[in-house]
Amino acid sequence: MTTDQPQSDGAPSETYSEFETRVKRIANVSNAAGILQWDQEVVMPDEGTPARAQQLSTLSSISHELLTADETGALLEELESATLSDEQAAVVREVRRRYDRETSVPQELVEEISETTANAHPKWKQAKENDDFEAFAPTLEKLVELKREYATHIDPDADPYEVLFSDYEPYIDLETAEGVLERLRDELVPLIDAIGDSDAALETDAFAGTFEDDDQEALARDVLDSLGYNWNRGRLDTAPHPFSSGTQFDARVTTRFEEDDLLGSITSTIHEFGHANYTLGLPDEGYGTPLGEARDLSVHESQSRLWENHIGRSRPFWEQFLPVARERFPSLEGVTPEAAYEAANQVHDDNLIRVEADELTYHLHIVIRFEIERDLISGDLAVEDVPEVWNDKYEEYLGVRPETDAEGCLQDIHWSHGSFGYFPTYSLGSVLAAQLYAAAEADLGDLDSDIREGNLDDLNGWLREQIHQHGKQYTTQALIERATGEELTADHFLEYVETKYGELYDLEA
Amino acid sequence: MTTDQPQSDGAPSETYSEFETRVKRIANVSNAAGILQWDQEVVMPDEGTPARAQQLSTLSSISHELLTADETGALLEELESATLSDEQAAVVREVRRRYDRETSVPQELVEEISETTANAHPKWKQAKENDDFEAFAPTLEKLVELKREYATHIDPDADPYEVLFSDYEPYIDLETAEGVLERLRDELVPLIDAIGDSDAALETDAFAGTFEDDDQEALARDVLDSLGYNWNRGRLDTAPHPFSSGTQFDARVTTRFEEDDLLGSITSTIHEFGHANYTLGLPDEGYGTPLGEARDLSVHESQSRLWENHIGRSRPFWEQFLPVARERFPSLEGVTPEAAYEAANQVHDDNLIRVEADELTYHLHIVIRFEIERDLISGDLAVEDVPEVWNDKYEEYLGVRPETDAEGCLQDIHWSHGSFGYFPTYSLGSVLAAQLYAAAEADLGDLDSDIREGNLDDLNGWLREQIHQHGKQYTTQALIERATGEELTADHFLEYVETKYGELYDLEA
């Protein structure tokens, strides 16, 4: 039973406070580890790894021990039969979920997975470099088995893939996710075909040329300024694989610069801004409990993609931002906002690489991975058959066939981490981004003129109010329904891309 | 009983391994905290403090709990009656010492000290800004009482100041330290007087002018290059109060740049190099136990001061380094190595500020603080009398009287941290630096030509072999005797300064 107000009856309140102290302790250890990881990616000297690995492993086992201690279990039980406020009940729900999962998997299995993935990473890297899938296959086989076993410990009666998926997305059921992915596949394949057949000639060379790193960095700071990034609680650095991390007090962005890819650095910076901006919108007073933590991967990805795609790849954004970019790069003088917009939205239907994909083909890359990993975990697909199935699916959905496994099934790092079930959250993020953006425009009116004026306060205020400030108080589906009045749906995404790309590529309605 | 070789009899070896795992765990938590502190000083956004404070406090209490747990005590007892190798026995000795100290102080007192110092810092800062000692006096009074109480818990029979001193310098007894400080006072006061009376006109304007930060940073990197800093395990950044920190895998240097103080940035960078270079010389295989940790503050400071003073303020260093500096700063074209040497060694007998002091007057600043804090802790001096006693001592030892407490007894941060007993380690470091340098030259021959050629490998090899590689295996006095054949003595320091400054200031022998 829950009520709107915290109860003041002594015992449970004291219990809750003991519980909260424990939860905050775990969060502080994890957040400390987050800083160590940021440090490792961004500033740590090359040879710091051996010590860093031990530090991270120690923090990870301390936080595991604190979470799975008998005291945590006893406190949870006591609180579950107490009268709690909605907020307290949400904290208990979230910690219970993690407690149940972490206590159900034997420590030896956790360690075996951890060791296997640690060794898998260099093997995958080597196999990719040598285009040698067979060298990686036994490791992949082992990881599939271990993660299947892991899932069985968590819920012996459930579909193991569903259990794995729920590690990344606990509150969207797999059936919903699968429905979304199937719709994306069924509707995007013909749309991309139509684009391939279109005679429309997009201007694609707006950002051709070379661009100095230092100037790109200055421009990345301009981008973050214009989006309203809070520098008092953030910073920008470079990392080989851009990411953002941190807490509501300190959410940092990384990006990377390649001299021939200015557009890539801008969109990547905006993407990471979206993540960091979500983190910065979490309530200060929730720091250390799930109330101050982001909802899971799909919601996080909805924020990065809303900013990257709905803002950063929009026409009014380029109307506003191109003059700023021209100040850093006078060579952009002759580029029109329309040309920049077209360059930012070109569909590459012959691209084989997920991370280089456009807004449309991206989801077919995801669908392919999802279908393969689901069948790997169920046992319907043997590891040895992955390359052929991969290539067949690329041919079927995208009309291109990888000539090597390096640019085929070995391209992504995820499986070498044992991360099966992660990929779908990327597409769910895009779908949710469109749904949220539509809801924001329904509430606030058309946002184009705000974007054109570089005034994103209203949109950001809406996101703060509807999403960010709630942390993990609501489950994902409840959060989505509160914010948009609907369950998660691909409708808005499909409408968005059909309108946008229909116009860009001059397709018949 | 100890032997040279680890014993293979089952039980103690298993016990030792359990003990070592525990010790490493504590070290990893502390080293993680070290990274968080570096991050806070160097890269953390301004508003990150509330979360960082909680993270650090959590890590600190976890490492305290791990150390003071009953299991640690039981393992120590068991190992103390087992047959151990010398290395194992040293680890047990060091952990026992920390265990005894941390278990003897009640947790409430630790927390009260921690809270009081947290609040003391802003009060001290404000009092210094307003030159208002009375505003800080009650806090200082409280800190003196708390630290006296703290010392009594650790050893009710000992002189409380001695107990506090041994927090910073566990293996040099206070009597020895006091003897060194008295000798410094007795011999430096007349030497500085003689310098004040000298007619020698040193060239002091070699580094007059303004120097851009970026170029100063490039030069700081040149300095570190020429000293042989291992960039694969280190980095250089700026911080308001330069420090170095880390482990043998990752020991970082910070410095600061002021456009009118090029010399200050060079000497400060060399000083911090000395600290980091010690850390980098600790054995990799000792990481996580006292065998891979630096001996305490005096030895650490001996390393920073050996490099700063015996190398960085030497004539051959400037012969080697001035041409490098001229490449960054063509304005130094007309400066001779001799002029640089003289500028780097000018004695400022009218300076009131410790951190701006030269190699000679520095120690009188320390002696004054030592005499005052010792009497504060013993109760022989009342807090309210500190300003007058401070000023009287400055007049007596240095012939200058501060006109304000801001440039008098409020200048240093240490007492606001409750750090009574810390100051002497600075002077002990200088004294030990001279003793080690003399021993190195006795073993290796005169080092001037090495320095002139920028080849410091032999000296560094000697320091690695004699000091760095031993971690905490030997107690401080044993380490000093092994390396120099003598107990800690001020002889070498006094001989060094008498020769150096006698020549510089043309004093009669």
Tab-separated table of C-alpha atoms in Angstrom, chain B residues 230 233 247-251 273-286 291-294 300 303 460-461 463-471:
chain	number	residue	atom	x	y	z
B	230	ASN	CA	57.756	8.895	-17.656
B	233	ARG	CA	52.649	6.814	-16.463
B	247	THR	CA	50.530	5.304	-7.830
B	248	GLN	CA	53.517	3.668	-9.503
B	249	PHE	CA	51.305	3.091	-12.553
B	250	ASP	CA	50.006	6.616	-12.813
B	251	ALA	CA	51.735	9.440	-10.938
B	273	PHE	CA	58.366	15.984	-10.433
B	274	GLY	CA	60.443	14.866	-7.457
B	275	HIS	CA	57.338	13.619	-5.676
B	276	ALA	CA	55.939	11.891	-8.759
B	277	ASN	CA	59.295	10.385	-9.636
B	278	TYR	CA	59.446	8.762	-6.193
B	279	THR	CA	55.972	7.321	-6.675
B	280	LEU	CA	56.933	6.016	-10.112
B	281	GLY	CA	59.960	4.291	-8.615
B	282	LEU	CA	57.872	2.194	-6.240
B	283	PRO	CA	57.854	-1.441	-7.344
B	284	ASP	CA	54.977	-2.478	-9.624
B	285	GLU	CA	54.669	-5.813	-7.871
B	286	GLY	CA	54.140	-4.056	-4.557
B	291	LEU	CA	55.711	-2.557	-0.114
B	292	GLY	CA	54.467	-0.517	-3.052
B	293	GLU	CA	53.725	2.651	-1.102
B	294	ALA	CA	55.988	5.588	-0.411
B	300	HIS	CA	58.594	12.143	0.085
B	303	GLN	CA	62.642	13.638	-3.091
B	460	ASN	CA	67.790	8.520	-10.567
B	461	GLY	CA	69.040	4.940	-10.649
B	463	LEU	CA	67.516	6.922	-5.806
B	464	ARG	CA	65.493	4.041	-7.237
B	465	GLU	CA	67.866	1.521	-5.730
B	466	GLN	CA	68.383	3.196	-2.382
B	467	ILE	CA	64.956	4.645	-1.712
B	468	HIS	CA	62.129	4.207	-4.200
B	469	GLN	CA	62.107	0.466	-4.752
B	470	HIS	CA	61.836	-0.286	-1.043
B	471	GLY	CA	58.408	1.246	-0.537
